[in-house]
Amino acid sequence: MGVKKIKKSKEAITFELSGNTGFFKKPDVNANTYFTYNNIHKVALLGILGALIGLGGHIQQNRTNAIFPEFYEKLYKLKIAIEPKGKKGYFIKKIQTFNNSVGYASKEAGGNLIVREQWLENPCWRIYLLDDESIDRDIFNKLKEYIFNRKCVFIPYLGKNDHPANIDKMSLIEIEPVEVVNRIDTLFKEKEVKIGDIPYDFDETPYLFKEYSPYSLNEKYNFYEFEKLCFTNLEILDVKDIEHFYSYKDNGHKKVLAFI
């Protein structure tokens, strides 16, 4: 007779990540307007965390011919959960038009390039970082120190330096394993969850938000690799791996977190 593996409670760092605007550019758009993902994706979030503690990015990678940017190499195994704070997981987006008149911006007459970008308005997410020894202990402790002491080596921003990021409302929480998942309060991979047809709370209007989002980097070319992520209030019927799910009480309200 086998021995049942007992999941134990763990600690997690949680904080609110927000800004007046944000822009996480979709790389597959070839038009006169550049569009944004609705939610911060995992690679961008790892970039923000790397910026806080001074890990190198793509520029440093090009100088050293490394396989991955330093921030990704050191952090890609970190388990994170992302809780959108927009209504039904959605953020208002507006097209911004501005001129880029630097000499190399455009070969058009006058050297002026008209740029159109779709910006997120007042984006905000609650982020959870799981302390499960998945990354180097010194790196995790440094992240904790810099987040709680509001320190950074490089200024964090939401997609590009036009969009400074705010990090606040940080805390250290204890999260508990769950035996059954019937609702999820964060983004999760669609392929790992069986979703029902009715809301978990019968009094709520049902919603289901889906988006293909960058999840990892390709080792050979550093291209994005994508996952379809969901955010919903529909009842969850089954999950493939219960090990990815934890819960905690937030002001008396139980939240179920999916770590990706």
Coordinates of C-alpha atoms in Angstrom, one line a residue:
M1 CA 0.0 0.0 0.0
G2 CA 1.5 3.4 -1.1
V3 CA 2.0 6.3 1.2
K4 CA -0.1 9.3 0.3
K5 CA 1.8 12.5 -0.3
I6 CA 0.7 15.2 2.1
K7 CA 0.8 18.8 0.8
K8 CA 1.9 21.3 3.3
S9 CA 1.1 25.0 3.7
K10 CA 3.6 27.4 2.1
E11 CA 4.5 31.0 2.2
A12 CA 3.9 33.4 -0.7
I13 CA 4.8 37.0 -1.4
T14 CA 1.9 39.1 -2.6
F15 CA 1.7 42.6 -3.8
E16 CA -0.3 44.9 -6.0
L17 CA 1.1 45.8 -9.4
S18 CA -0.5 48.8 -11.1
G19 CA 0.0 51.9 -13.2
N20 CA -1.8 54.7 -15.0
T21 CA -1.2 53.0 -18.3
G22 CA 0.4 49.9 -19.7
F23 CA 1.4 48.4 -23.0
F24 CA 2.5 44.8 -23.5
K25 CA 3.0 44.7 -27.3
K26 CA 1.6 41.8 -29.3
P27 CA 4.4 40.8 -31.7
D28 CA 2.1 39.3 -34.3
V29 CA 0.5 42.5 -35.5
N30 CA 1.7 44.0 -38.8
A31 CA -0.4 47.1 -39.2
N32 CA -0.2 50.8 -38.5
T33 CA -1.5 50.3 -34.9
Y34 CA 0.2 48.2 -32.3
F35 CA -2.0 46.3 -29.9
T36 CA -1.5 45.2 -26.3
Y37 CA -2.3 42.0 -24.3
N38 CA -5.0 42.6 -21.8
N39 CA -3.1 41.2 -18.9
I40 CA 0.6 41.2 -17.9
H41 CA 2.1 38.0 -19.1
K42 CA 4.5 35.8 -17.3
V43 CA 7.7 36.8 -19.2
A44 CA 6.9 40.5 -18.7
L45 CA 6.3 39.9 -15.0
L46 CA 9.6 38.1 -14.7
G47 CA 11.3 41.0 -16.4
I48 CA 9.8 43.4 -13.8
L49 CA 11.1 41.2 -11.0
G50 CA 14.5 41.0 -12.6
A51 CA 14.6 44.7 -13.0
L52 CA 14.0 45.2 -9.2
I53 CA 17.0 43.1 -8.2
G54 CA 19.3 44.2 -11.1
L55 CA 19.3 41.1 -13.3
G56 CA 20.3 41.7 -16.9
G57 CA 17.9 41.8 -19.9
H58 CA 18.1 41.4 -23.6
I59 CA 20.8 44.0 -24.1
Q60 CA 23.1 42.3 -21.7
Q61 CA 22.3 38.9 -23.3
N62 CA 23.4 40.2 -26.7
R63 CA 26.7 41.2 -25.2
T64 CA 27.4 37.8 -23.7
N65 CA 25.7 35.5 -26.2
A66 CA 23.9 33.8 -23.4
I67 CA 21.0 31.4 -24.2
F68 CA 18.5 33.5 -22.3
P69 CA 18.4 37.0 -20.7
E70 CA 19.7 36.8 -17.2
F71 CA 16.3 37.6 -15.6
Y72 CA 14.7 34.7 -17.4
E73 CA 17.5 32.2 -16.7
K74 CA 17.3 33.0 -13.0
L75 CA 13.5 33.3 -12.6
Y76 CA 11.7 31.2 -15.2
K77 CA 11.0 28.4 -12.7
L78 CA 9.3 30.8 -10.2
K79 CA 5.7 29.9 -9.6
I80 CA 3.4 32.9 -9.9
A81 CA -0.3 33.6 -9.8
I82 CA -1.9 36.7 -11.4
E83 CA -5.2 38.1 -10.2
P84 CA -6.6 40.8 -12.6
K85 CA -8.3 43.6 -10.7
G86 CA -10.2 44.8 -13.7
K87 CA -14.0 44.2 -14.0
K88 CA -14.4 40.6 -15.1
G89 CA -10.6 40.5 -15.8
Y90 CA -10.9 43.1 -18.5
F91 CA -9.1 46.5 -18.7
I92 CA -10.2 49.5 -20.8
K93 CA -8.0 50.2 -23.7
K94 CA -7.5 53.3 -25.8
I95 CA -5.6 54.1 -28.9
Q96 CA -2.9 56.7 -28.4
T97 CA -1.4 58.6 -31.4
F98 CA 1.9 60.4 -31.1
N99 CA 4.8 61.5 -33.3
N100 CA 8.3 60.0 -33.3
S101 CA 10.6 62.6 -35.0
V102 CA 14.0 61.3 -34.2
G103 CA 16.2 61.1 -37.3
Y104 CA 16.1 57.3 -37.7
A105 CA 12.4 56.9 -36.9
S106 CA 11.1 57.1 -40.4
K107 CA 12.3 57.4 -44.0
E108 CA 9.1 59.3 -44.9
A109 CA 9.3 62.9 -46.0
G110 CA 10.1 65.1 -43.0
G111 CA 11.4 62.1 -41.0
N112 CA 8.3 61.9 -38.8
L113 CA 6.8 58.6 -37.9
I114 CA 3.2 58.6 -36.6
V115 CA 2.9 55.9 -34.0
R116 CA -0.4 54.4 -32.8
E117 CA -0.5 52.2 -29.7
Q118 CA -3.3 50.6 -27.8
W119 CA -2.7 51.4 -24.1
L120 CA -4.3 49.8 -21.0
E121 CA -6.1 52.3 -18.8
N122 CA -5.4 52.0 -15.0
P123 CA -4.3 48.3 -15.1
C124 CA -3.9 46.6 -11.8
W125 CA -3.1 43.0 -10.8
R126 CA -2.5 41.3 -7.5
I127 CA 0.6 39.1 -7.9
Y128 CA 1.6 36.1 -5.8
L129 CA 5.1 34.5 -5.7
L130 CA 5.2 31.0 -4.3
D131 CA 8.1 30.2 -2.0
D132 CA 8.6 26.5 -2.9
E133 CA 12.4 26.4 -3.5
S134 CA 11.8 26.5 -7.3
I135 CA 14.5 29.2 -7.7
D136 CA 17.7 29.9 -5.9
R137 CA 17.1 30.8 -2.2
D138 CA 19.3 33.9 -2.4
I139 CA 17.4 35.2 -5.4
F140 CA 14.0 34.7 -3.7
N141 CA 15.2 36.3 -0.5
K142 CA 16.5 39.3 -2.5
L143 CA 13.2 39.6 -4.3
K144 CA 11.5 39.6 -0.9
E145 CA 13.9 42.3 0.5
Y146 CA 13.5 44.6 -2.5
I147 CA 9.7 44.3 -2.7
F148 CA 9.1 44.9 1.0
N149 CA 11.7 47.7 1.2
R150 CA 10.5 49.4 -2.0
K151 CA 14.0 49.1 -3.5
C152 CA 15.0 48.6 -7.2
V153 CA 18.1 48.6 -9.3
F154 CA 16.3 49.3 -12.5
I155 CA 13.0 51.2 -12.6
P156 CA 10.1 48.8 -13.3
Y157 CA 7.6 49.6 -16.0
L158 CA 4.5 48.0 -17.5
G159 CA 5.7 47.0 -20.9
K160 CA 7.9 50.0 -21.9
N161 CA 9.3 53.1 -20.1
D162 CA 6.3 55.3 -21.0
H163 CA 4.4 53.3 -18.3
P164 CA 6.0 53.4 -14.8
A165 CA 4.9 50.6 -12.5
N166 CA 3.7 50.9 -8.9
I167 CA 4.3 48.1 -6.5
D168 CA 2.5 48.4 -3.1
K169 CA 0.2 46.7 -0.7
M170 CA 2.8 43.9 -0.2
S171 CA 2.5 41.2 2.4
L172 CA 3.7 37.8 3.3
I173 CA 0.9 35.2 3.4
E174 CA 0.5 31.6 4.3
I175 CA -1.4 29.6 1.7
E176 CA -3.0 26.2 2.1
P177 CA -3.2 23.2 -0.2
V178 CA -6.6 22.4 -1.5
E179 CA -8.2 19.0 -2.1
V180 CA -10.9 20.1 -4.5
V181 CA -11.0 23.0 -6.8
N182 CA -14.4 24.4 -7.7
R183 CA -13.5 28.0 -8.4
I184 CA -10.3 29.9 -9.4
D185 CA -9.6 33.5 -8.6
T186 CA -6.6 34.0 -10.8
L187 CA -5.5 33.4 -14.4
F188 CA -5.1 29.7 -15.2
K189 CA -4.1 27.5 -18.2
E190 CA -7.3 26.5 -20.1
K191 CA -5.8 23.1 -21.0
E192 CA -5.4 22.1 -17.4
V193 CA -8.9 22.9 -16.2
K194 CA -12.4 21.6 -17.0
I195 CA -14.8 24.5 -16.9
G196 CA -18.5 24.2 -16.2
D197 CA -21.4 26.2 -17.7
I198 CA -22.8 28.0 -14.7
P199 CA -21.2 30.5 -12.2
Y200 CA -19.8 29.1 -8.9
D201 CA -21.9 31.8 -7.2
F202 CA -25.4 31.6 -8.7
D203 CA -26.0 35.3 -8.0
E204 CA -23.3 36.4 -10.4
T205 CA -23.5 37.1 -14.1
P206 CA -21.2 34.5 -15.8
Y207 CA -18.1 35.6 -17.6
L208 CA -15.2 33.9 -19.2
F209 CA -12.1 35.8 -20.5
K210 CA -9.6 34.0 -22.6
E211 CA -6.3 35.2 -24.1
Y212 CA -3.3 33.6 -25.8
S213 CA -0.4 35.0 -23.8
P214 CA 3.4 34.7 -23.8
Y215 CA 4.3 32.1 -21.2
S216 CA 8.0 31.2 -21.9
L217 CA 10.9 31.9 -24.2
N218 CA 12.0 29.6 -27.0
E219 CA 15.6 28.4 -26.2
K220 CA 16.9 28.6 -29.8
Y221 CA 15.4 32.0 -30.9
N222 CA 14.1 33.5 -27.7
F223 CA 10.6 33.8 -29.4
Y224 CA 7.6 33.8 -27.2
E225 CA 5.9 30.5 -26.5
F226 CA 2.2 30.9 -25.8
E227 CA -0.5 29.4 -23.5
K228 CA -4.2 30.2 -23.5
L229 CA -5.0 31.7 -20.1
C230 CA -8.5 32.1 -18.7
F231 CA -10.2 34.1 -16.0
T232 CA -13.7 33.2 -15.1
N233 CA -16.4 33.0 -12.4
L234 CA -17.7 29.7 -13.8
E235 CA -17.7 26.6 -11.7
I236 CA -14.6 24.5 -12.1
L237 CA -15.4 20.8 -12.6
D238 CA -11.9 19.3 -12.6
V239 CA -8.2 20.2 -12.8
K240 CA -5.3 18.1 -14.1
D241 CA -2.8 18.8 -11.4
I242 CA -4.1 19.8 -7.9
E243 CA -0.4 20.5 -6.9
H244 CA -0.7 23.9 -8.7
F245 CA -3.5 25.2 -6.6
Y246 CA -3.5 26.8 -3.1
S247 CA -6.0 28.9 -1.1
Y248 CA -5.9 31.6 1.5
K249 CA -8.3 33.8 3.3
D250 CA -8.4 37.5 2.3
N251 CA -10.5 39.5 4.8
G252 CA -12.5 36.4 5.5
H253 CA -13.0 35.6 1.8
K254 CA -11.4 32.4 0.6
K255 CA -9.4 32.8 -2.7
V256 CA -8.2 29.9 -4.8
L257 CA -4.8 30.6 -6.6
A258 CA -3.6 28.9 -9.7
F259 CA 0.2 29.0 -9.9
I260 CA 1.6 29.0 -13.4

